Amino acid sequence: MRKIIFHQAYRSLLFAALAAVFACMQSACKKEVTEGAPVIKSVRNYAAWPADTLVHSITTGQWIVLVGHNLKDAVQVSFNGVPAAINSVMFSDTSAAVMVPAVIPFPSVSAEDLNTIRYVTRHGATTFTFGIVAPPPTITGISNENANEGDSVYIYGGNLFFIEAITFAGTPVTEYATAGDGTSVGFVLPALSQSGPVVVTTKSGTASTVFNVNDATTGVLCNFDDINTFSWGTNIESGSVNFPGNRGSYAVLSNEVLPPGDGNWWNPQRSINTNDVQWLPADSLGLPVDDYAFKFEINVPGPWSGTSIYVVKGYGFDYMARYEPWQGANGAVAPFTTKGWRTVSIPLSMFRTNDGKGTAAASLAILLGSSGNGAVNIHTKNFSAAPSASGLHAAIDNIRVVKIK
């Protein structure tokens, strides 16, 4: 009887030992898989099923999912040699969701980096060959929409490389210089004979502005010359000594360093006020708020910081747009100047409550009223609890509201 009991106990201990060894083997195998070098097998679209399909090429700014194994613990993911922003929450052992960098300088990508995804973890690295294509160009702004012949002009946007043609108001631009990252292209403006859009054609496609440049009439509310709705406020000048490159008359906003919270906009030198004007036709008030922008040209010859320029309609402060180009990220302040005139474009969605820091109007009818008619008021103020860092001396011209979408 004791012998039988002994054999049973022996078998139990042997089973337990084998189970432990098997568990260790399983653990070792699992560890070997999860801590090995990463492997990428395919790329999928980052979307809910059934749109999460395999893709055969990708482009800048696109969200994708890399599929493979050993993808945890990523420390760097790069596309064409450009690192992407990574978030460890988006990574598992078999998949990694990541956004392709929004800017890739395709013309300067080395041959060895072209069409590659480089994936690095704490346990190794891999390079996956995959098609990364330049998307069509985009245009986000023009440095001066009403520039003169011989002025330096810049087109801002994305993917502005591999350019095949540029036209400015219908006139070809044949000599230009592009930024290495494709975010701008600059040129000396040729003589223009008409108004028209800005069009950029690249190997990847074509971009065109909805609005015209060199346009002295469309949407213009006041240009202080032939469309002169100016009512009262600051001086109107036309000289070219202090503000060269002007087109006729313009208004001058001027103030010295302002005390904390100083918003005495009724001081004539700090105020541009028009008669009632038609901001938008009444039949356009049903369109989205961000389809339109409030625009003007500005010339700031000296360093400017601290003083804010703001815009309201009809002396009403429910909605306000603030123009503070000296305001940087995280509260940083950098004195602002212009080299001649430049265009300011403020989407109407940036007219907001709470002194311009709150919410946008739900509709154009709420922002502009049922008629779309009212005065334009452009004023200066120091919104800070400290004295403004500088005064302001700036010229403003060609006040207008223009469709941008």
mmCIF file of C-alpha atoms in Angstrom:
data_model
loop_
_atom_site.group_PDB
_atom_site.id
_atom_site.type_symbol
_atom_site.label_atom_id
_atom_site.label_comp_id
_atom_site.label_asym_id
_atom_site.label_seq_id
_atom_site.Cartn_x
_atom_site.Cartn_y
_atom_site.Cartn_z
ATOM 1 C CA MET A 1 0.000 0.000 0.000
ATOM 2 C CA ARG A 2 2.816 2.382 0.854
ATOM 3 C CA LYS A 3 4.483 1.534 -2.463
ATOM 4 C CA ILE A 4 1.351 2.470 -4.406
ATOM 5 C CA ILE A 5 1.044 5.736 -2.507
ATOM 6 C CA PHE A 6 4.716 6.469 -3.200
ATOM 7 C CA HIS A 7 4.312 5.908 -6.951
ATOM 8 C CA GLN A 8 1.244 8.152 -7.039
ATOM 9 C CA ALA A 9 3.100 10.930 -5.234
ATOM 10 C CA TYR A 10 6.061 10.491 -7.579
ATOM 11 C CA ARG A 11 3.834 10.759 -10.621
ATOM 12 C CA SER A 12 2.210 13.963 -9.219
ATOM 13 C CA LEU A 13 5.601 15.553 -8.628
ATOM 14 C CA LEU A 14 6.777 14.545 -12.099
ATOM 15 C CA PHE A 15 3.645 16.026 -13.706
ATOM 16 C CA ALA A 16 4.114 19.266 -11.794
ATOM 17 C CA ALA A 17 7.758 19.463 -12.863
ATOM 18 C CA LEU A 18 6.904 18.838 -16.508
ATOM 19 C CA ALA A 19 4.143 21.439 -16.338
ATOM 20 C CA ALA A 20 6.583 23.964 -14.924
ATOM 21 C CA VAL A 21 9.111 23.211 -17.659
ATOM 22 C CA PHE A 22 6.401 23.524 -20.313
ATOM 23 C CA ALA A 23 5.271 26.842 -18.834
ATOM 24 C CA CYS A 24 8.839 28.107 -18.875
ATOM 25 C CA MET A 25 9.196 27.041 -22.498
ATOM 26 C CA GLN A 26 5.979 28.824 -23.387
ATOM 27 C CA SER A 27 7.138 31.944 -21.562
ATOM 28 C CA ALA A 28 10.512 31.798 -23.282
ATOM 29 C CA CYS A 29 8.878 31.434 -26.700
ATOM 30 C CA LYS A 30 6.518 34.304 -26.022
ATOM 31 C CA LYS A 31 9.375 36.477 -24.811
ATOM 32 C CA GLU A 32 11.370 35.657 -27.912
ATOM 33 C CA VAL A 33 8.476 36.788 -30.159
ATOM 34 C CA THR A 34 7.571 39.996 -28.376
ATOM 35 C CA GLU A 35 11.111 41.168 -27.754
ATOM 36 C CA GLY A 36 12.598 40.402 -31.167
ATOM 37 C CA ALA A 37 13.284 42.906 -33.945
ATOM 38 C CA PRO A 38 10.141 44.484 -35.438
ATOM 39 C CA VAL A 39 8.672 43.165 -38.664
ATOM 40 C CA ILE A 40 6.268 45.045 -40.964
ATOM 41 C CA LYS A 41 4.181 42.910 -43.304
ATOM 42 C CA SER A 42 1.570 45.323 -44.695
ATOM 43 C CA VAL A 43 -0.009 48.764 -44.434
ATOM 44 C CA ARG A 44 -3.713 49.377 -43.927
ATOM 45 C CA ASN A 45 -5.941 52.426 -44.007
ATOM 46 C CA TYR A 46 -6.633 53.778 -40.511
ATOM 47 C CA ALA A 47 -10.431 53.604 -40.503
ATOM 48 C CA ALA A 48 -13.274 51.568 -39.124
ATOM 49 C CA TRP A 49 -14.232 48.333 -40.872
ATOM 50 C CA PRO A 50 -14.856 47.863 -43.795
ATOM 51 C CA ALA A 51 -12.751 50.905 -44.829
ATOM 52 C CA ASP A 52 -9.626 49.545 -43.107
ATOM 53 C CA THR A 53 -8.376 48.092 -46.382
ATOM 54 C CA LEU A 54 -4.823 47.391 -47.471
ATOM 55 C CA VAL A 55 -3.162 50.345 -49.218
ATOM 56 C CA HIS A 56 -0.440 50.232 -51.837
ATOM 57 C CA SER A 57 0.882 53.795 -51.406
ATOM 58 C CA ILE A 58 0.624 56.530 -48.800
ATOM 59 C CA THR A 59 0.972 60.298 -48.702
ATOM 60 C CA THR A 60 1.795 63.081 -46.252
ATOM 61 C CA GLY A 61 -0.583 63.719 -43.362
ATOM 62 C CA GLN A 62 -2.316 60.348 -43.808
ATOM 63 C CA TRP A 63 -3.196 58.092 -40.856
ATOM 64 C CA ILE A 64 -2.214 54.468 -41.454
ATOM 65 C CA VAL A 65 -1.840 51.190 -39.567
ATOM 66 C CA LEU A 66 1.390 49.225 -39.868
ATOM 67 C CA VAL A 67 0.716 45.499 -39.527
ATOM 68 C CA GLY A 68 3.332 42.957 -38.426
ATOM 69 C CA HIS A 69 4.747 41.795 -35.112
ATOM 70 C CA ASN A 70 7.157 42.951 -32.419
ATOM 71 C CA LEU A 71 5.802 46.478 -32.931
ATOM 72 C CA LYS A 72 5.514 47.355 -29.242
ATOM 73 C CA ASP A 73 7.947 49.717 -27.533
ATOM 74 C CA ALA A 74 8.545 51.849 -30.643
ATOM 75 C CA VAL A 75 11.033 54.662 -30.148
ATOM 76 C CA GLN A 76 11.003 56.051 -33.704
ATOM 77 C CA VAL A 77 9.006 55.655 -36.911
ATOM 78 C CA SER A 78 10.195 57.588 -39.946
ATOM 79 C CA PHE A 79 8.920 57.993 -43.491
ATOM 80 C CA ASN A 80 11.392 58.904 -46.231
ATOM 81 C CA GLY A 81 13.794 59.680 -43.391
ATOM 82 C CA VAL A 82 11.395 62.117 -41.671
ATOM 83 C CA PRO A 83 10.405 61.101 -38.093
ATOM 84 C CA ALA A 84 6.700 60.884 -37.306
ATOM 85 C CA ALA A 85 5.106 61.810 -34.005
ATOM 86 C CA ILE A 86 4.498 58.602 -32.087
ATOM 87 C CA ASN A 87 2.142 57.764 -29.251
ATOM 88 C CA SER A 88 2.765 54.553 -27.311
ATOM 89 C CA VAL A 89 -0.960 54.136 -26.691
ATOM 90 C CA MET A 90 -1.417 53.534 -30.438
ATOM 91 C CA PHE A 91 1.018 50.601 -30.582
ATOM 92 C CA SER A 92 0.501 46.892 -29.936
ATOM 93 C CA ASP A 93 2.598 43.830 -30.710
ATOM 94 C CA THR A 94 0.886 43.325 -34.096
ATOM 95 C CA SER A 95 -0.149 46.812 -35.193
ATOM 96 C CA ALA A 96 0.879 50.453 -34.971
ATOM 97 C CA ALA A 97 -1.324 53.413 -35.862
ATOM 98 C CA VAL A 98 0.714 56.434 -36.936
ATOM 99 C CA MET A 99 0.320 59.553 -39.052
ATOM 100 C CA VAL A 100 2.717 60.107 -41.938
ATOM 101 C CA PRO A 101 4.505 63.466 -41.356
ATOM 102 C CA ALA A 102 2.577 66.366 -42.848
ATOM 103 C CA VAL A 103 5.727 67.790 -44.417
ATOM 104 C CA ILE A 104 8.242 65.655 -46.302
ATOM 105 C CA PRO A 105 10.830 67.520 -48.406
ATOM 106 C CA PHE A 106 10.616 65.129 -51.362
ATOM 107 C CA PRO A 107 13.214 66.875 -53.575
ATOM 108 C CA SER A 108 15.892 66.515 -50.883
ATOM 109 C CA VAL A 109 15.092 62.938 -49.774
ATOM 110 C CA SER A 110 18.151 60.740 -50.328
ATOM 111 C CA ALA A 111 17.928 57.750 -52.650
ATOM 112 C CA GLU A 112 18.358 55.328 -49.743
ATOM 113 C CA ASP A 113 15.508 56.923 -47.775
ATOM 114 C CA LEU A 114 13.079 57.269 -50.689
ATOM 115 C CA ASN A 115 9.943 55.107 -50.323
ATOM 116 C CA THR A 116 10.996 53.638 -46.979
ATOM 117 C CA ILE A 117 9.365 53.222 -43.593
ATOM 118 C CA ARG A 118 11.980 52.873 -40.859
ATOM 119 C CA TYR A 119 10.689 51.309 -37.617
ATOM 120 C CA VAL A 120 12.828 51.266 -34.464
ATOM 121 C CA THR A 121 11.996 49.677 -31.103
ATOM 122 C CA ARG A 122 14.086 49.023 -27.993
ATOM 123 C CA HIS A 123 14.760 45.550 -29.337
ATOM 124 C CA GLY A 124 15.744 46.252 -32.950
ATOM 125 C CA ALA A 125 14.885 47.998 -36.193
ATOM 126 C CA THR A 126 13.554 47.266 -39.652
ATOM 127 C CA THR A 127 13.217 49.122 -42.960
ATOM 128 C CA PHE A 128 10.103 48.444 -45.027
ATOM 129 C CA THR A 129 10.009 49.511 -48.682
ATOM 130 C CA PHE A 130 6.693 51.146 -49.530
ATOM 131 C CA GLY A 131 5.407 53.801 -51.930
ATOM 132 C CA ILE A 132 5.287 57.271 -50.351
ATOM 133 C CA VAL A 133 3.959 59.796 -52.849
ATOM 134 C CA ALA A 134 3.803 63.587 -52.862
ATOM 135 C CA PRO A 135 0.163 64.741 -52.712
ATOM 136 C CA PRO A 136 -1.308 67.552 -54.828
ATOM 137 C CA PRO A 137 -0.277 71.092 -53.826
ATOM 138 C CA THR A 138 -2.345 73.294 -51.546
ATOM 139 C CA ILE A 139 -2.475 77.088 -51.241
ATOM 140 C CA THR A 140 -3.161 78.535 -47.793
ATOM 141 C CA GLY A 141 -2.215 82.175 -48.342
ATOM 142 C CA ILE A 142 -0.599 84.873 -50.466
ATOM 143 C CA SER A 143 1.818 87.326 -48.877
ATOM 144 C CA ASN A 144 0.331 90.281 -50.790
ATOM 145 C CA GLU A 145 -2.765 89.820 -52.930
ATOM 146 C CA ASN A 146 -2.512 93.378 -54.259
ATOM 147 C CA ALA A 147 1.211 93.671 -54.856
ATOM 148 C CA ASN A 148 2.865 95.924 -57.439
ATOM 149 C CA GLU A 149 5.121 94.927 -60.292
ATOM 150 C CA GLY A 150 8.599 94.217 -58.940
ATOM 151 C CA ASP A 151 7.405 93.369 -55.401
ATOM 152 C CA SER A 152 8.492 90.133 -53.755
ATOM 153 C CA VAL A 153 5.496 87.833 -53.375
ATOM 154 C CA TYR A 154 5.186 84.489 -51.608
ATOM 155 C CA ILE A 155 2.624 81.735 -52.041
ATOM 156 C CA TYR A 156 2.163 79.679 -48.865
ATOM 157 C CA GLY A 157 0.784 76.165 -48.656
ATOM 158 C CA GLY A 158 1.912 72.579 -48.838
ATOM 159 C CA ASN A 159 3.658 70.310 -51.339
ATOM 160 C CA LEU A 160 4.821 73.261 -53.424
ATOM 161 C CA PHE A 161 7.634 71.394 -55.150
ATOM 162 C CA PHE A 162 8.104 69.669 -58.507
ATOM 163 C CA ILE A 163 6.402 72.802 -59.862
ATOM 164 C CA GLU A 164 5.531 72.833 -63.549
ATOM 165 C CA ALA A 165 3.668 76.164 -63.812
ATOM 166 C CA ILE A 166 2.554 79.185 -61.763
ATOM 167 C CA THR A 167 0.110 81.892 -62.808
ATOM 168 C CA PHE A 168 -0.703 84.986 -60.749
ATOM 169 C CA ALA A 169 -3.889 86.775 -61.852
ATOM 170 C CA GLY A 170 -3.600 84.985 -65.180
ATOM 171 C CA THR A 171 0.013 86.041 -65.764
ATOM 172 C CA PRO A 172 2.681 83.307 -65.936
ATOM 173 C CA VAL A 173 5.476 83.410 -63.360
ATOM 174 C CA THR A 174 8.551 81.833 -64.893
ATOM 175 C CA GLU A 175 11.233 82.484 -62.279
ATOM 176 C CA TYR A 176 10.663 81.432 -58.673
ATOM 177 C CA ALA A 177 12.353 79.839 -55.671
ATOM 178 C CA THR A 178 10.739 77.087 -53.612
ATOM 179 C CA ALA A 179 11.275 76.310 -49.931
ATOM 180 C CA GLY A 180 12.931 72.963 -49.327
ATOM 181 C CA ASP A 181 9.954 71.656 -47.359
ATOM 182 C CA GLY A 182 7.447 72.721 -50.011
ATOM 183 C CA THR A 183 5.599 75.185 -47.760
ATOM 184 C CA SER A 184 6.233 78.299 -49.879
ATOM 185 C CA VAL A 185 7.362 79.582 -53.250
ATOM 186 C CA GLY A 186 8.636 83.122 -53.799
ATOM 187 C CA PHE A 187 9.071 85.297 -56.880
ATOM 188 C CA VAL A 188 9.268 88.873 -58.129
ATOM 189 C CA LEU A 189 5.861 89.890 -59.426
ATOM 190 C CA PRO A 190 5.709 90.543 -63.178
ATOM 191 C CA ALA A 191 3.495 93.199 -64.720
ATOM 192 C CA LEU A 192 -0.193 92.286 -64.413
ATOM 193 C CA SER A 193 -2.981 93.180 -66.797
ATOM 194 C CA GLN A 194 -6.032 91.793 -65.010
ATOM 195 C CA SER A 195 -7.354 90.155 -61.856
ATOM 196 C CA GLY A 196 -7.580 86.401 -61.472
ATOM 197 C CA PRO A 197 -6.761 83.457 -59.206
ATOM 198 C CA VAL A 198 -3.358 82.105 -58.208
ATOM 199 C CA VAL A 199 -2.754 78.706 -59.802
ATOM 200 C CA VAL A 200 0.121 76.319 -59.033
ATOM 201 C CA THR A 201 0.586 73.129 -61.053
ATOM 202 C CA THR A 202 3.018 70.429 -59.919
ATOM 203 C CA LYS A 203 3.742 66.872 -61.002
ATOM 204 C CA SER A 204 1.152 65.788 -58.405
ATOM 205 C CA GLY A 205 -1.727 68.076 -59.337
ATOM 206 C CA THR A 206 -3.031 71.650 -59.395
ATOM 207 C CA ALA A 207 -4.114 74.110 -56.694
ATOM 208 C CA SER A 208 -6.052 77.316 -57.336
ATOM 209 C CA THR A 209 -7.377 80.047 -55.063
ATOM 210 C CA VAL A 210 -11.152 80.548 -54.897
ATOM 211 C CA PHE A 211 -10.593 84.304 -54.731
ATOM 212 C CA ASN A 212 -8.899 86.591 -57.242
ATOM 213 C CA VAL A 213 -5.718 88.560 -56.644
ATOM 214 C CA ASN A 214 -4.998 92.014 -58.065
ATOM 215 C CA ASP A 215 -8.705 92.631 -57.489
ATOM 216 C CA ALA A 216 -9.664 96.149 -56.427
ATOM 217 C CA THR A 217 -13.443 95.689 -56.331
ATOM 218 C CA THR A 218 -14.711 92.233 -55.280
ATOM 219 C CA GLY A 219 -15.976 92.393 -51.706
ATOM 220 C CA VAL A 220 -14.223 95.704 -51.070
ATOM 221 C CA LEU A 221 -15.859 97.679 -48.249
ATOM 222 C CA CYS A 222 -13.392 100.580 -48.138
ATOM 223 C CA ASN A 223 -10.144 101.364 -49.975
ATOM 224 C CA PHE A 224 -10.030 105.066 -49.002
ATOM 225 C CA ASP A 225 -10.030 106.023 -52.705
ATOM 226 C CA ASP A 226 -12.812 105.238 -55.171
ATOM 227 C CA ILE A 227 -14.608 103.008 -52.618
ATOM 228 C CA ASN A 228 -14.340 105.353 -49.671
ATOM 229 C CA THR A 229 -16.842 104.650 -46.912
ATOM 230 C CA PHE A 230 -14.563 106.055 -44.179
ATOM 231 C CA SER A 231 -16.616 107.881 -41.548
ATOM 232 C CA TRP A 232 -14.312 109.001 -38.744
ATOM 233 C CA GLY A 233 -11.161 108.135 -36.831
ATOM 234 C CA THR A 234 -7.489 108.197 -37.723
ATOM 235 C CA ASN A 235 -5.602 110.058 -40.463
ATOM 236 C CA ILE A 236 -5.958 109.140 -44.115
ATOM 237 C CA GLU A 237 -2.670 109.493 -46.012
ATOM 238 C CA SER A 238 -1.352 108.789 -49.500
ATOM 239 C CA GLY A 239 2.402 109.416 -49.270
ATOM 240 C CA SER A 240 4.967 106.740 -50.046
ATOM 241 C CA VAL A 241 7.768 107.818 -47.697
ATOM 242 C CA ASN A 242 6.634 106.093 -44.494
ATOM 243 C CA PHE A 243 4.640 103.337 -46.200
ATOM 244 C CA PRO A 244 6.149 102.714 -49.649
ATOM 245 C CA GLY A 245 4.445 100.494 -52.214
ATOM 246 C CA ASN A 246 0.995 101.875 -51.523
ATOM 247 C CA ARG A 247 -1.822 101.989 -54.026
ATOM 248 C CA GLY A 248 -3.406 105.374 -53.372
ATOM 249 C CA SER A 249 -4.748 106.390 -49.961
ATOM 250 C CA TYR A 250 -4.700 104.376 -46.747
ATOM 251 C CA ALA A 251 -5.509 104.755 -43.039
ATOM 252 C CA VAL A 252 -2.847 104.935 -40.315
ATOM 253 C CA LEU A 253 -3.330 103.388 -36.865
ATOM 254 C CA SER A 254 -0.951 104.852 -34.293
ATOM 255 C CA ASN A 255 -0.459 104.670 -30.541
ATOM 256 C CA GLU A 256 2.403 104.755 -28.066
ATOM 257 C CA VAL A 257 2.974 102.126 -25.353
ATOM 258 C CA LEU A 258 -0.432 101.458 -23.779
ATOM 259 C CA PRO A 259 -1.161 101.037 -20.058
ATOM 260 C CA PRO A 260 -2.576 97.700 -18.879
ATOM 261 C CA GLY A 261 -6.064 97.083 -20.249
ATOM 262 C CA ASP A 262 -6.153 100.350 -22.192
ATOM 263 C CA GLY A 263 -8.943 100.075 -24.757
ATOM 264 C CA ASN A 264 -9.692 103.739 -25.468
ATOM 265 C CA TRP A 265 -10.548 102.985 -29.083
ATOM 266 C CA TRP A 266 -12.386 106.302 -29.491
ATOM 267 C CA ASN A 267 -9.007 108.018 -29.546
ATOM 268 C CA PRO A 268 -9.010 109.053 -33.234
ATOM 269 C CA GLN A 269 -5.496 107.762 -33.964
ATOM 270 C CA ARG A 270 -6.507 104.300 -32.774
ATOM 271 C CA SER A 271 -9.731 103.913 -34.689
ATOM 272 C CA ILE A 272 -10.965 103.246 -38.241
ATOM 273 C CA ASN A 273 -14.737 103.487 -38.562
ATOM 274 C CA THR A 274 -16.705 103.292 -41.806
ATOM 275 C CA ASN A 275 -20.260 104.153 -42.626
ATOM 276 C CA ASP A 276 -22.667 101.234 -42.828
ATOM 277 C CA VAL A 277 -21.591 98.873 -45.608
ATOM 278 C CA GLN A 278 -22.809 95.557 -46.975
ATOM 279 C CA TRP A 279 -20.436 92.942 -45.547
ATOM 280 C CA LEU A 280 -22.152 90.177 -47.527
ATOM 281 C CA PRO A 281 -25.196 89.957 -49.777
ATOM 282 C CA ALA A 282 -28.262 88.920 -47.786
ATOM 283 C CA ASP A 283 -28.681 85.816 -49.953
ATOM 284 C CA SER A 284 -25.222 84.564 -48.885
ATOM 285 C CA LEU A 285 -25.936 84.566 -45.156
ATOM 286 C CA GLY A 286 -26.986 80.917 -45.203
ATOM 287 C CA LEU A 287 -23.510 79.739 -46.216
ATOM 288 C CA PRO A 288 -21.026 78.365 -43.627
ATOM 289 C CA VAL A 289 -19.256 80.976 -41.515
ATOM 290 C CA ASP A 290 -15.767 79.805 -42.516
ATOM 291 C CA ASP A 291 -16.517 80.190 -46.247
ATOM 292 C CA TYR A 292 -15.579 83.887 -45.971
ATOM 293 C CA ALA A 293 -12.671 85.927 -44.623
ATOM 294 C CA PHE A 294 -12.233 89.545 -43.565
ATOM 295 C CA LYS A 295 -9.141 90.867 -45.361
ATOM 296 C CA PHE A 296 -6.995 93.958 -45.590
ATOM 297 C CA GLU A 297 -3.434 94.929 -46.479
ATOM 298 C CA ILE A 298 -1.150 96.146 -43.704
ATOM 299 C CA ASN A 299 2.262 97.827 -43.592
ATOM 300 C CA VAL A 300 4.197 97.814 -40.291
ATOM 301 C CA PRO A 301 7.648 99.407 -40.755
ATOM 302 C CA GLY A 302 8.774 99.233 -37.122
ATOM 303 C CA PRO A 303 8.760 96.513 -34.432
ATOM 304 C CA TRP A 304 5.280 95.928 -33.026
ATOM 305 C CA SER A 305 4.269 93.830 -30.014
ATOM 306 C CA GLY A 306 1.727 94.009 -27.244
ATOM 307 C CA THR A 307 -0.855 96.302 -28.817
ATOM 308 C CA SER A 308 -3.708 94.332 -30.402
ATOM 309 C CA ILE A 309 -5.678 95.268 -33.506
ATOM 310 C CA TYR A 310 -9.248 94.029 -33.371
ATOM 311 C CA VAL A 311 -12.254 94.160 -35.678
ATOM 312 C CA VAL A 312 -15.951 94.359 -34.817
ATOM 313 C CA LYS A 313 -19.082 95.107 -36.811
ATOM 314 C CA GLY A 314 -21.346 98.054 -36.127
ATOM 315 C CA TYR A 315 -19.717 98.970 -32.792
ATOM 316 C CA GLY A 316 -21.017 95.669 -31.409
ATOM 317 C CA PHE A 317 -18.629 93.715 -29.207
ATOM 318 C CA ASP A 318 -20.523 90.417 -29.063
ATOM 319 C CA TYR A 319 -18.145 89.040 -31.712
ATOM 320 C CA MET A 320 -14.574 90.226 -32.167
ATOM 321 C CA ALA A 321 -11.602 89.184 -34.307
ATOM 322 C CA ARG A 322 -8.122 89.914 -32.979
ATOM 323 C CA TYR A 323 -5.007 90.363 -35.105
ATOM 324 C CA GLU A 324 -1.855 89.799 -33.041
ATOM 325 C CA PRO A 325 0.943 88.576 -35.337
ATOM 326 C CA TRP A 326 3.519 89.155 -32.596
ATOM 327 C CA GLN A 327 1.826 86.480 -30.455
ATOM 328 C CA GLY A 328 3.701 83.184 -30.634
ATOM 329 C CA ALA A 329 3.110 79.736 -29.214
ATOM 330 C CA ASN A 330 2.858 79.266 -25.447
ATOM 331 C CA GLY A 331 2.585 83.013 -24.818
ATOM 332 C CA ALA A 332 5.891 83.875 -26.471
ATOM 333 C CA VAL A 333 6.142 87.376 -27.951
ATOM 334 C CA ALA A 334 8.219 88.217 -31.019
ATOM 335 C CA PRO A 335 8.233 91.800 -32.369
ATOM 336 C CA PHE A 336 6.528 91.933 -35.769
ATOM 337 C CA THR A 337 7.387 94.000 -38.839
ATOM 338 C CA THR A 338 6.575 93.761 -42.530
ATOM 339 C CA LYS A 339 8.728 94.418 -45.564
ATOM 340 C CA GLY A 340 6.227 96.603 -47.341
ATOM 341 C CA TRP A 341 2.590 95.595 -47.588
ATOM 342 C CA ARG A 342 1.185 92.190 -46.787
ATOM 343 C CA THR A 343 -2.301 90.684 -46.828
ATOM 344 C CA VAL A 344 -4.104 89.847 -43.591
ATOM 345 C CA SER A 345 -6.817 87.194 -43.905
ATOM 346 C CA ILE A 346 -9.097 86.533 -40.918
ATOM 347 C CA PRO A 347 -11.737 83.828 -41.477
ATOM 348 C CA LEU A 348 -15.122 84.997 -40.234
ATOM 349 C CA SER A 349 -15.073 81.922 -37.974
ATOM 350 C CA MET A 350 -12.363 83.769 -35.997
ATOM 351 C CA PHE A 351 -14.858 86.444 -34.970
ATOM 352 C CA ARG A 352 -15.597 85.111 -31.506
ATOM 353 C CA THR A 353 -17.240 85.942 -28.195
ATOM 354 C CA ASN A 354 -15.354 86.874 -25.027
ATOM 355 C CA ASP A 355 -13.073 89.496 -26.609
ATOM 356 C CA GLY A 356 -12.249 87.182 -29.503
ATOM 357 C CA LYS A 357 -11.243 84.232 -27.321
ATOM 358 C CA GLY A 358 -14.611 82.467 -27.032
ATOM 359 C CA THR A 359 -16.834 80.686 -29.535
ATOM 360 C CA ALA A 360 -17.585 81.491 -33.155
ATOM 361 C CA ALA A 361 -21.021 82.498 -34.368
ATOM 362 C CA ALA A 362 -23.235 79.588 -35.366
ATOM 363 C CA SER A 363 -24.176 81.301 -38.631
ATOM 364 C CA LEU A 364 -23.385 84.320 -40.772
ATOM 365 C CA ALA A 365 -26.826 85.691 -39.963
ATOM 366 C CA ILE A 366 -25.991 85.646 -36.253
ATOM 367 C CA LEU A 367 -22.577 87.226 -36.841
ATOM 368 C CA LEU A 368 -23.621 89.877 -39.367
ATOM 369 C CA GLY A 369 -27.326 90.293 -38.666
ATOM 370 C CA SER A 370 -30.222 89.468 -40.948
ATOM 371 C CA SER A 371 -29.275 92.204 -43.426
ATOM 372 C CA GLY A 372 -25.479 91.660 -43.469
ATOM 373 C CA ASN A 373 -25.111 95.439 -43.251
ATOM 374 C CA GLY A 374 -23.202 97.567 -40.740
ATOM 375 C CA ALA A 375 -20.109 99.654 -40.041
ATOM 376 C CA VAL A 376 -16.579 98.279 -40.050
ATOM 377 C CA ASN A 377 -14.673 99.135 -36.863
ATOM 378 C CA ILE A 378 -10.927 98.479 -36.600
ATOM 379 C CA HIS A 379 -9.471 99.535 -33.235
ATOM 380 C CA THR A 380 -6.422 99.018 -31.023
ATOM 381 C CA LYS A 381 -6.248 97.860 -27.408
ATOM 382 C CA ASN A 382 -3.838 96.435 -24.845
ATOM 383 C CA PHE A 383 -5.614 93.340 -23.513
ATOM 384 C CA SER A 384 -2.722 92.519 -21.162
ATOM 385 C CA ALA A 385 -2.433 93.208 -17.428
ATOM 386 C CA ALA A 386 0.994 94.737 -18.145
ATOM 387 C CA PRO A 387 1.961 97.718 -20.314
ATOM 388 C CA SER A 388 2.186 96.872 -24.016
ATOM 389 C CA ALA A 389 5.686 95.922 -25.101
ATOM 390 C CA SER A 390 5.669 98.586 -27.806
ATOM 391 C CA GLY A 391 3.496 101.098 -29.533
ATOM 392 C CA LEU A 392 2.003 100.659 -32.988
ATOM 393 C CA HIS A 393 2.400 102.567 -36.229
ATOM 394 C CA ALA A 394 0.740 100.751 -39.114
ATOM 395 C CA ALA A 395 -1.059 101.518 -42.373
ATOM 396 C CA ILE A 396 -4.207 99.653 -43.441
ATOM 397 C CA ASP A 397 -5.826 99.528 -46.886
ATOM 398 C CA ASN A 398 -8.299 97.578 -49.044
ATOM 399 C CA ILE A 399 -10.739 96.441 -46.346
ATOM 400 C CA ARG A 400 -12.864 93.644 -47.779
ATOM 401 C CA VAL A 401 -14.832 90.433 -47.175
ATOM 402 C CA VAL A 402 -13.983 87.672 -49.646
ATOM 403 C CA LYS A 403 -15.154 84.107 -50.259
ATOM 404 C CA ILE A 404 -12.275 81.709 -49.553
ATOM 405 C CA LYS A 405 -14.011 78.318 -49.925
#
